[in-house]
mmCIF file of C-alpha atoms in Angstrom:
data_model
loop_
_atom_site.group_PDB
_atom_site.id
_atom_site.type_symbol
_atom_site.label_atom_id
_atom_site.label_comp_id
_atom_site.label_asym_id
_atom_site.label_seq_id
_atom_site.Cartn_x
_atom_site.Cartn_y
_atom_site.Cartn_z
ATOM 1 C CA ARG T 1 165.193 42.061 -109.957
ATOM 2 C CA ALA T 2 164.600 42.766 -106.064
ATOM 3 C CA ALA T 3 163.157 39.142 -105.460
ATOM 4 C CA VAL T 4 165.587 37.368 -108.072
ATOM 5 C CA PRO T 5 168.771 39.098 -108.452
ATOM 6 C CA ILE T 6 170.433 38.946 -111.701
ATOM 7 C CA ILE T 7 174.377 40.347 -112.656
ATOM 8 C CA SER T 8 175.866 39.985 -116.126
ATOM 9 C CA THR T 9 178.629 37.284 -116.412
ATOM 10 C CA GLU T 10 181.313 40.064 -116.611
ATOM 11 C CA GLU T 11 180.149 41.245 -113.141
ATOM 12 C CA PHE T 12 180.192 37.765 -111.605
ATOM 13 C CA ARG T 13 183.778 37.090 -112.675
ATOM 14 C CA ARG T 14 185.023 40.530 -111.442
ATOM 15 C CA ARG T 15 182.872 40.012 -108.031
ATOM 16 C CA GLU T 16 183.836 36.160 -107.439
ATOM 17 C CA GLY T 17 186.620 35.587 -109.414
ATOM 18 C CA GLN T 18 189.211 35.688 -106.612
ATOM 19 C CA ARG T 19 186.836 34.092 -104.041
ATOM 20 C CA LEU T 20 186.355 30.776 -106.439
ATOM 21 C CA GLY T 21 189.925 30.896 -107.588
ATOM 22 C CA ILE T 22 188.895 31.177 -111.191
ATOM 23 C CA PRO T 23 192.277 30.786 -113.310
ATOM 24 C CA PRO T 24 193.756 34.227 -115.275
ATOM 25 C CA ASN T 25 193.332 32.541 -118.306
ATOM 26 C CA VAL T 26 189.176 32.386 -117.665
ATOM 27 C CA LEU T 27 188.936 35.264 -115.721
ATOM 28 C CA ASP T 28 190.099 37.313 -118.399
ATOM 29 C CA VAL T 29 189.230 36.067 -121.635
ATOM 30 C CA ASP T 30 186.656 37.616 -123.868
ATOM 31 C CA LEU T 31 183.278 36.210 -123.696
ATOM 32 C CA ARG T 32 182.157 37.312 -126.987
ATOM 33 C CA SER T 33 184.946 35.374 -128.840
ATOM 34 C CA THR T 34 184.245 31.828 -129.573
ATOM 35 C CA ASP T 35 187.011 30.250 -127.422
ATOM 36 C CA GLY T 36 186.608 32.611 -124.730
ATOM 37 C CA ALA T 37 183.255 30.898 -124.396
ATOM 38 C CA LYS T 38 184.179 27.650 -124.926
ATOM 39 C CA ALA T 39 186.814 28.305 -122.054
ATOM 40 C CA TRP T 40 184.625 29.675 -119.615
ATOM 41 C CA ARG T 41 181.725 26.875 -120.344
ATOM 42 C CA ARG T 42 184.589 24.099 -119.585
ATOM 43 C CA TRP T 43 185.864 26.184 -116.181
ATOM 44 C CA LEU T 44 181.882 26.105 -115.206
ATOM 45 C CA SER T 45 181.042 22.210 -115.926
ATOM 46 C CA GLY T 46 184.341 21.403 -113.948
ATOM 47 C CA ASP T 47 184.748 20.829 -110.449
ATOM 48 C CA ASP T 48 188.706 20.193 -110.151
ATOM 49 C CA ASP T 49 189.337 22.914 -107.237
ATOM 50 C CA HIS T 50 185.964 21.475 -105.324
ATOM 51 C CA THR T 51 184.226 24.968 -106.019
ATOM 52 C CA ARG T 52 181.727 24.566 -108.058
ATOM 53 C CA VAL T 53 179.586 21.670 -108.818
ATOM 54 C CA SER T 54 177.860 21.163 -112.289
ATOM 55 C CA LEU T 55 174.068 19.134 -112.010
ATOM 56 C CA PRO T 56 173.252 17.867 -115.341
ATOM 57 C CA TRP T 57 169.632 17.917 -114.034
ATOM 58 C CA SER T 58 167.004 18.879 -116.836
ATOM 59 C CA PRO T 59 163.689 19.232 -115.605
ATOM 60 C CA LEU T 60 162.585 17.184 -118.359
ATOM 61 C CA SER T 61 164.260 13.967 -117.193
ATOM 62 C CA HIS T 62 164.872 14.912 -112.837
ATOM 63 C CA VAL T 63 162.646 15.885 -110.288
ATOM 64 C CA ILE T 64 163.888 17.641 -107.363
ATOM 65 C CA PHE T 65 162.525 16.697 -103.995
ATOM 66 C CA TYR T 66 163.878 19.758 -101.722
ATOM 67 C CA PRO T 67 164.815 19.882 -99.035
ATOM 68 C CA SER T 68 165.103 15.957 -98.819
ATOM 69 C CA ILE T 69 163.683 12.682 -100.380
ATOM 70 C CA GLU T 70 163.139 11.700 -97.158
ATOM 71 C CA GLN T 71 161.066 15.025 -95.845
ATOM 72 C CA VAL T 72 159.180 14.982 -99.275
ATOM 73 C CA ASN T 73 158.299 11.348 -98.680
ATOM 74 C CA ALA T 74 157.378 11.947 -95.182
ATOM 75 C CA GLN T 75 154.951 14.720 -95.723
ATOM 76 C CA PHE T 76 153.201 13.030 -98.378
ATOM 77 C CA PRO T 77 152.820 9.216 -97.153
ATOM 78 C CA ASP T 78 150.557 8.573 -100.349
ATOM 79 C CA GLY T 79 153.282 9.736 -102.246
ATOM 80 C CA VAL T 80 154.156 12.320 -104.767
ATOM 81 C CA PRO T 81 151.466 11.869 -107.480
ATOM 82 C CA LYS T 82 152.685 9.726 -110.016
ATOM 83 C CA ASP T 83 151.738 12.424 -112.929
ATOM 84 C CA PHE T 84 153.808 15.345 -111.343
ATOM 85 C CA VAL T 85 156.827 12.874 -111.129
ATOM 86 C CA HIS T 86 156.489 11.733 -114.514
ATOM 87 C CA HIS T 87 158.800 8.992 -115.110
ATOM 88 C CA ARG T 88 161.810 12.009 -114.422
ATOM 89 C CA GLN T 89 164.598 10.830 -112.137
ATOM 90 C CA ILE T 90 164.056 11.907 -108.534
ATOM 91 C CA GLN T 91 167.161 13.876 -107.016
ATOM 92 C CA GLU T 92 167.505 16.094 -104.014
ATOM 93 C CA ILE T 93 169.974 18.828 -103.088
ATOM 94 C CA THR T 94 172.629 16.810 -100.181
ATOM 95 C CA PRO T 95 174.587 18.830 -97.974
ATOM 96 C CA SER T 96 178.319 17.982 -100.242
ATOM 97 C CA ILE T 97 176.225 19.677 -103.341
ATOM 98 C CA ALA T 98 174.573 22.558 -100.798
ATOM 99 C CA ASP T 99 177.886 23.221 -99.294
ATOM 100 C CA LYS T 100 180.032 24.051 -102.233
ATOM 101 C CA PRO T 101 180.428 28.078 -103.368
ATOM 102 C CA LEU T 102 178.836 27.715 -106.808
ATOM 103 C CA ILE T 103 175.676 25.520 -108.499
ATOM 104 C CA VAL T 104 176.103 25.770 -111.959
ATOM 105 C CA PHE T 105 172.775 24.026 -113.975
ATOM 106 C CA PRO T 106 174.330 23.764 -117.655
ATOM 107 C CA SER T 107 172.220 23.729 -120.269
ATOM 108 C CA CYS T 108 171.753 23.582 -124.137
ATOM 109 C CA LYS T 109 173.673 20.470 -124.156
ATOM 110 C CA ASP T 110 171.222 17.943 -125.618
ATOM 111 C CA ASN T 111 168.218 17.407 -125.173
ATOM 112 C CA SER T 112 168.227 14.519 -122.826
ATOM 113 C CA ASP T 113 170.075 16.152 -119.782
ATOM 114 C CA PHE T 114 170.679 19.471 -119.935
ATOM 115 C CA ARG T 115 167.442 21.246 -121.292
ATOM 116 C CA PHE T 116 165.675 23.452 -119.692
ATOM 117 C CA LEU T 117 162.368 24.273 -121.338
ATOM 118 C CA VAL T 118 159.920 23.296 -118.999
ATOM 119 C CA GLN T 119 157.221 24.429 -116.715
ATOM 120 C CA VAL T 120 158.877 25.872 -113.506
ATOM 121 C CA ASN T 121 156.601 24.650 -110.853
ATOM 122 C CA THR T 122 157.077 21.139 -112.166
ATOM 123 C CA ILE T 123 160.970 21.169 -111.264
ATOM 124 C CA ALA T 124 160.152 20.288 -107.477
ATOM 125 C CA ALA T 125 158.486 19.005 -104.772
ATOM 126 C CA PHE T 126 158.540 20.804 -101.669
ATOM 127 C CA ALA T 127 157.811 19.085 -98.055
ATOM 128 C CA ASP T 128 156.795 22.537 -97.236
ATOM 129 C CA GLU T 129 153.747 23.432 -98.651
ATOM 130 C CA ALA T 130 153.742 27.060 -97.809
ATOM 131 C CA LEU T 131 157.175 27.434 -99.151
ATOM 132 C CA SER T 132 156.290 25.849 -102.524
ATOM 133 C CA ARG T 133 153.397 28.587 -102.868
ATOM 134 C CA SER T 134 155.432 31.278 -101.721
ATOM 135 C CA TYR T 135 157.805 30.464 -104.588
ATOM 136 C CA LYS T 136 154.881 30.494 -106.777
ATOM 137 C CA ARG T 137 153.746 33.696 -105.475
ATOM 138 C CA MET T 138 156.585 34.867 -105.719
ATOM 139 C CA LEU T 139 157.399 34.461 -109.444
ATOM 140 C CA ARG T 140 153.744 35.847 -110.044
ATOM 141 C CA ASP T 141 154.534 39.464 -108.791
ATOM 142 C CA ASN T 142 158.395 39.531 -109.436
ATOM 143 C CA VAL T 143 159.377 37.535 -113.017
ATOM 144 C CA HIS T 144 157.117 39.586 -115.715
ATOM 145 C CA TYR T 145 157.367 41.770 -118.740
ATOM 146 C CA ARG T 146 158.571 44.943 -118.427
ATOM 147 C CA SER T 147 156.090 47.618 -117.662
ATOM 148 C CA ILE T 148 155.814 49.162 -121.328
ATOM 149 C CA VAL T 149 154.314 45.931 -122.426
ATOM 150 C CA PHE T 150 151.673 46.166 -120.009
ATOM 151 C CA ASP T 151 150.888 49.869 -120.940
ATOM 152 C CA ILE T 152 150.996 49.010 -124.777
ATOM 153 C CA ALA T 153 148.595 46.421 -124.350
ATOM 154 C CA ALA T 154 146.290 48.254 -121.907
ATOM 155 C CA ARG T 155 145.340 50.767 -124.783
ATOM 156 C CA VAL T 156 144.170 47.607 -126.914
ATOM 157 C CA ILE T 157 142.313 46.051 -124.130
ATOM 158 C CA GLN T 158 140.295 49.482 -123.431
ATOM 159 C CA PHE T 159 139.486 49.706 -127.038
ATOM 160 C CA MET T 160 138.373 45.605 -127.188
ATOM 161 C CA GLY T 161 137.117 45.651 -123.843
ATOM 162 C CA PRO T 162 138.483 43.569 -120.697
ATOM 163 C CA PHE T 163 137.036 40.291 -120.792
ATOM 164 C CA ASN T 164 134.280 41.262 -123.307
ATOM 165 C CA PHE T 165 135.965 39.714 -126.510
ATOM 166 C CA ALA T 166 137.345 36.541 -127.180
ATOM 167 C CA ALA T 167 140.961 35.951 -128.426
ATOM 168 C CA PHE T 168 143.125 33.567 -130.489
ATOM 169 C CA HIS T 169 146.657 32.660 -131.079
ATOM 170 C CA ILE T 170 146.717 30.682 -134.497
ATOM 171 C CA ARG T 171 150.943 30.129 -135.466
ATOM 172 C CA ARG T 172 150.824 29.370 -139.067
ATOM 173 C CA ASN T 173 154.736 29.836 -140.533
ATOM 174 C CA ASP T 174 157.723 29.282 -138.276
ATOM 175 C CA LEU T 175 156.218 26.409 -136.078
ATOM 176 C CA GLN T 176 158.030 23.312 -136.565
ATOM 177 C CA TYR T 177 155.045 21.332 -135.500
ATOM 178 C CA LYS T 178 153.196 21.510 -139.422
ATOM 179 C CA GLU T 179 150.930 19.368 -138.172
ATOM 180 C CA VAL T 180 148.662 21.811 -136.010
ATOM 181 C CA PHE T 181 148.321 24.148 -138.840
ATOM 182 C CA ILE T 182 144.644 24.148 -139.865
ATOM 183 C CA ASP T 183 142.077 26.523 -141.768
ATOM 184 C CA ALA T 184 140.056 29.195 -140.325
ATOM 185 C CA SER T 185 137.142 27.223 -141.311
ATOM 186 C CA ASP T 186 138.134 23.931 -139.023
ATOM 187 C CA THR T 187 139.075 26.252 -136.330
ATOM 188 C CA LEU T 188 135.987 28.088 -136.279
ATOM 189 C CA SER T 189 134.289 24.688 -136.208
ATOM 190 C CA ASN T 190 136.133 23.706 -133.271
ATOM 191 C CA VAL T 191 135.345 26.609 -131.098
ATOM 192 C CA GLN T 192 132.308 27.763 -132.229
ATOM 193 C CA PRO T 193 130.320 26.314 -129.226
ATOM 194 C CA LEU T 194 132.520 28.353 -126.936
ATOM 195 C CA LEU T 195 132.099 31.876 -128.545
ATOM 196 C CA LYS T 196 129.104 34.185 -128.676
ATOM 197 C CA LYS T 197 127.299 35.165 -131.715
ATOM 198 C CA GLY T 198 129.032 38.241 -133.592
ATOM 199 C CA GLU T 199 131.435 38.743 -130.365
ATOM 200 C CA ARG T 200 134.523 40.878 -131.603
ATOM 201 C CA ILE T 201 137.702 38.576 -131.881
ATOM 202 C CA TYR T 202 141.229 39.316 -131.608
ATOM 203 C CA ILE T 203 143.687 36.910 -133.211
ATOM 204 C CA ALA T 204 147.152 37.031 -132.828
ATOM 205 C CA THR T 205 148.789 35.625 -135.650
ATOM 206 C CA ASP T 206 151.984 35.244 -137.870
ATOM 207 C CA GLU T 207 149.056 34.547 -141.007
ATOM 208 C CA SER T 208 150.492 36.765 -143.567
ATOM 209 C CA ASP T 209 147.102 37.102 -145.396
ATOM 210 C CA PHE T 210 145.077 37.688 -142.423
ATOM 211 C CA ASP T 211 141.840 39.215 -144.361
ATOM 212 C CA ASN T 212 141.472 35.964 -146.909
ATOM 213 C CA PHE T 213 142.712 33.425 -144.628
ATOM 214 C CA PHE T 214 139.978 34.043 -141.649
ATOM 215 C CA LYS T 215 137.465 35.009 -143.927
ATOM 216 C CA PRO T 216 135.468 32.330 -142.832
ATOM 217 C CA PHE T 217 134.844 34.104 -139.333
ATOM 218 C CA VAL T 218 133.762 37.064 -140.923
ATOM 219 C CA ASP T 219 131.326 35.292 -143.066
ATOM 220 C CA GLN T 220 129.803 34.078 -139.817
ATOM 221 C CA GLY T 221 129.344 37.388 -138.307
ATOM 222 C CA TYR T 222 132.350 37.978 -135.990
ATOM 223 C CA GLU T 223 133.965 41.250 -135.648
ATOM 224 C CA ILE T 224 137.691 39.876 -136.022
ATOM 225 C CA PHE T 225 140.818 42.434 -135.262
ATOM 226 C CA HIS T 226 144.574 41.902 -135.312
ATOM 227 C CA TRP T 227 147.539 43.355 -134.327
ATOM 228 C CA ASN T 228 147.752 46.058 -137.865
ATOM 229 C CA ASP T 229 144.244 47.323 -137.365
ATOM 230 C CA PHE T 230 145.144 49.085 -134.042
ATOM 231 C CA PHE T 231 147.281 51.658 -136.496
ATOM 232 C CA THR T 232 143.934 52.391 -138.237
ATOM 233 C CA ASP T 233 140.767 54.111 -137.822
ATOM 234 C CA ARG T 234 139.256 50.300 -137.508
ATOM 235 C CA GLY T 235 141.142 49.721 -134.326
ATOM 236 C CA GLY T 236 140.809 53.641 -132.941
ATOM 237 C CA ASN T 237 144.419 54.500 -134.176
ATOM 238 C CA VAL T 238 145.116 53.816 -130.157
ATOM 239 C CA LEU T 239 148.753 52.257 -130.948
ATOM 240 C CA THR T 240 149.143 55.040 -134.032
ATOM 241 C CA ASP T 241 152.503 57.514 -132.770
ATOM 242 C CA VAL T 242 153.423 55.217 -129.898
ATOM 243 C CA VAL T 243 157.005 54.208 -129.968
ATOM 244 C CA ILE T 244 156.623 50.046 -130.119
ATOM 245 C CA PRO T 245 159.937 48.177 -129.538
ATOM 246 C CA ARG T 246 159.826 45.059 -132.911
ATOM 247 C CA LYS T 247 160.779 42.885 -130.115
ATOM 248 C CA LEU T 248 158.031 43.589 -127.688
ATOM 249 C CA GLU T 249 155.111 43.056 -129.868
ATOM 250 C CA GLY T 250 154.874 39.300 -129.155
ATOM 251 C CA CYS T 251 154.762 39.784 -125.479
ATOM 252 C CA ILE T 252 152.098 42.645 -126.022
ATOM 253 C CA GLU T 253 149.834 40.670 -128.033
ATOM 254 C CA GLN T 254 150.148 37.801 -125.501
ATOM 255 C CA VAL T 255 149.088 40.348 -122.581
ATOM 256 C CA ILE T 256 146.133 41.711 -125.107
ATOM 257 C CA CYS T 257 145.079 38.003 -125.667
ATOM 258 C CA ALA T 258 145.384 36.891 -121.397
ATOM 259 C CA LEU T 259 142.507 39.639 -120.934
ATOM 260 C CA ALA T 260 139.740 37.966 -123.284
ATOM 261 C CA ARG T 261 136.903 36.340 -122.395
ATOM 262 C CA VAL T 262 138.166 33.062 -123.384
ATOM 263 C CA PHE T 263 141.430 32.482 -125.088
ATOM 264 C CA PHE T 264 142.186 29.464 -127.871
ATOM 265 C CA GLY T 265 145.630 28.635 -128.502
ATOM 266 C CA THR T 266 147.578 26.650 -130.881
ATOM 267 C CA LEU T 267 149.032 23.059 -129.978
ATOM 268 C CA GLU T 268 152.455 22.649 -129.027
ATOM 269 C CA SER T 269 153.184 26.192 -129.063
ATOM 270 C CA THR T 270 154.604 27.982 -125.920
ATOM 271 C CA PHE T 271 153.787 31.452 -126.692
ATOM 272 C CA SER T 272 150.506 30.097 -126.402
ATOM 273 C CA SER T 273 150.944 28.275 -122.771
ATOM 274 C CA TYR T 274 152.433 31.512 -121.247
ATOM 275 C CA ILE T 275 149.188 33.147 -122.210
ATOM 276 C CA PHE T 276 147.142 30.458 -120.601
ATOM 277 C CA ARG T 277 149.620 31.318 -116.998
ATOM 278 C CA LEU T 278 148.502 34.713 -117.683
ATOM 279 C CA ARG T 279 145.282 34.499 -117.744
ATOM 280 C CA GLY T 280 145.591 32.434 -114.393
ATOM 281 C CA TYR T 281 147.021 34.957 -112.826
ATOM 282 C CA TYR T 282 144.708 38.068 -113.990
ATOM 283 C CA ASP T 283 141.817 35.561 -112.855
ATOM 284 C CA ALA T 284 139.893 35.659 -115.774
ATOM 285 C CA PRO T 285 136.167 34.494 -116.267
ATOM 286 C CA ASN T 286 137.598 31.090 -117.929
ATOM 287 C CA THR T 287 140.708 29.883 -117.355
ATOM 288 C CA GLU T 288 140.292 26.754 -118.824
ATOM 289 C CA VAL T 289 142.963 25.605 -121.100
ATOM 290 C CA TYR T 290 141.494 25.477 -124.825
ATOM 291 C CA PHE T 291 143.796 25.215 -128.306
ATOM 292 C CA HIS T 292 141.563 25.803 -131.659
ATOM 293 C CA ASN T 293 143.173 22.881 -133.310
ATOM 294 C CA LEU T 294 140.948 20.578 -131.156
ATOM 295 C CA LYS T 295 137.336 19.816 -131.159
ATOM 296 C CA TYR T 296 135.013 21.256 -128.183
ATOM 297 C CA ASN T 297 131.362 21.101 -127.439
ATOM 298 C CA GLY T 298 130.688 23.832 -124.869
ATOM 299 C CA ASP T 299 130.351 21.211 -121.689
ATOM 300 C CA VAL T 300 133.292 21.826 -119.600
ATOM 301 C CA ARG T 301 134.075 18.456 -118.539
ATOM 302 C CA HIS T 302 133.993 17.065 -121.949
ATOM 303 C CA ASP T 303 136.224 19.950 -123.051
ATOM 304 C CA ARG T 304 138.464 19.478 -120.248
ATOM 305 C CA ALA T 305 139.133 15.874 -121.188
ATOM 306 C CA ARG T 306 139.802 16.606 -124.323
ATOM 307 C CA THR T 307 142.521 19.393 -123.784
ATOM 308 C CA TYR T 308 143.643 17.041 -121.299
ATOM 309 C CA SER T 309 143.673 13.911 -123.574
ATOM 310 C CA ARG T 310 146.275 15.809 -125.826
ATOM 311 C CA LYS T 311 148.228 17.828 -123.025
ATOM 312 C CA PRO T 312 147.675 16.050 -119.845
ATOM 313 C CA PRO T 313 148.843 18.315 -116.712
ATOM 314 C CA LYS T 314 152.036 16.314 -116.000
ATOM 315 C CA GLY T 315 155.424 16.880 -114.686
ATOM 316 C CA GLN T 316 156.898 16.498 -118.114
ATOM 317 C CA ILE T 317 154.384 18.161 -120.381
ATOM 318 C CA TYR T 318 155.631 22.021 -121.031
ATOM 319 C CA LYS T 319 153.691 23.194 -123.832
ATOM 320 C CA SER T 320 150.749 23.399 -121.540
ATOM 321 C CA GLU T 321 151.048 25.329 -118.236
ATOM 322 C CA HIS T 322 150.160 22.970 -115.156
ATOM 323 C CA PRO T 323 147.456 24.932 -113.471
ATOM 324 C CA SER T 324 149.180 24.970 -109.877
ATOM 325 C CA ILE T 325 151.368 27.689 -111.070
ATOM 326 C CA TRP T 326 148.509 29.994 -110.589
ATOM 327 C CA GLU T 327 146.202 28.289 -108.625
ATOM 328 C CA ASP T 328 148.896 27.445 -105.799
ATOM 329 C CA ALA T 329 149.922 31.288 -105.768
ATOM 330 C CA SER T 330 146.569 32.424 -104.213
ATOM 331 C CA SER T 331 145.771 29.073 -102.506
ATOM 332 C CA ALA T 332 146.128 27.646 -99.059
ATOM 333 C CA HIS T 333 146.948 24.444 -100.280
ATOM 334 C CA THR T 334 149.033 23.038 -102.963
ATOM 335 C CA THR T 335 147.451 21.626 -105.987
ATOM 336 C CA TRP T 336 149.165 18.833 -107.909
#
């Protein structure tokens, strides 16, 4: 919150209502009611009193050149890479926009103009590379999970051995992309060249029949663990008697997977995607992006091409992290 101050809508209305001239019928509405929420959204999206501007610039369909299109193009004579722009309309924050007291980015109206489910590092291209990298460092250092998540994950990581185990995220149930569901034997066949013989494996999964479904791993001599094991002797009881908020369990598993020697995610899963970013932040020994649904042979060039054939590092692709989000945070030059 020090780097990215956050206030509630109630506090915003209290602090800024008079300065922005928010009308009483909007300022005093109950935001918990349907009518109140609609009235608030209508006021945000309007510009009848010239105090605000609403920018329907979904990063899926728009990319911002900052501070201006002219300055970005001047900095990069060969042009910003096409894969970064990636079919998106180029926009800039003009003086008339910047001068407004309130800039609103509407969301959730439809998928074309208002959706913000996208990689944060592909939202904008900067003329000042140092500024671009500083924002990425700010995100790395200040926008993260609460300390309780890392404290609890550390118990499991210590048991498994930091960077001394393999990890998987295998989504099985509520993911809408059912075509990515495959049998455990196929998963093992796909990634076995990247595994060490008999190594420990942590599997983050929503598979309800864990023991039977993942039996092919055990049959091949791998020592597999999942969340529930760490409340038993098998997992050293490292989570027994630990108070764990239910909503944080997934976050904790992401951190556990991030500290693995090698990690395999699930195609089309943003849960997996964030684990790849965390691994980059942690400077894991292997920061390659692997999906258990794809066939790998252990050759880095082949395997990277295999991943990027499905999830290339392009501006509109958001279900696989663009490596520049972690590479630029520690680099002297911006990568694309």
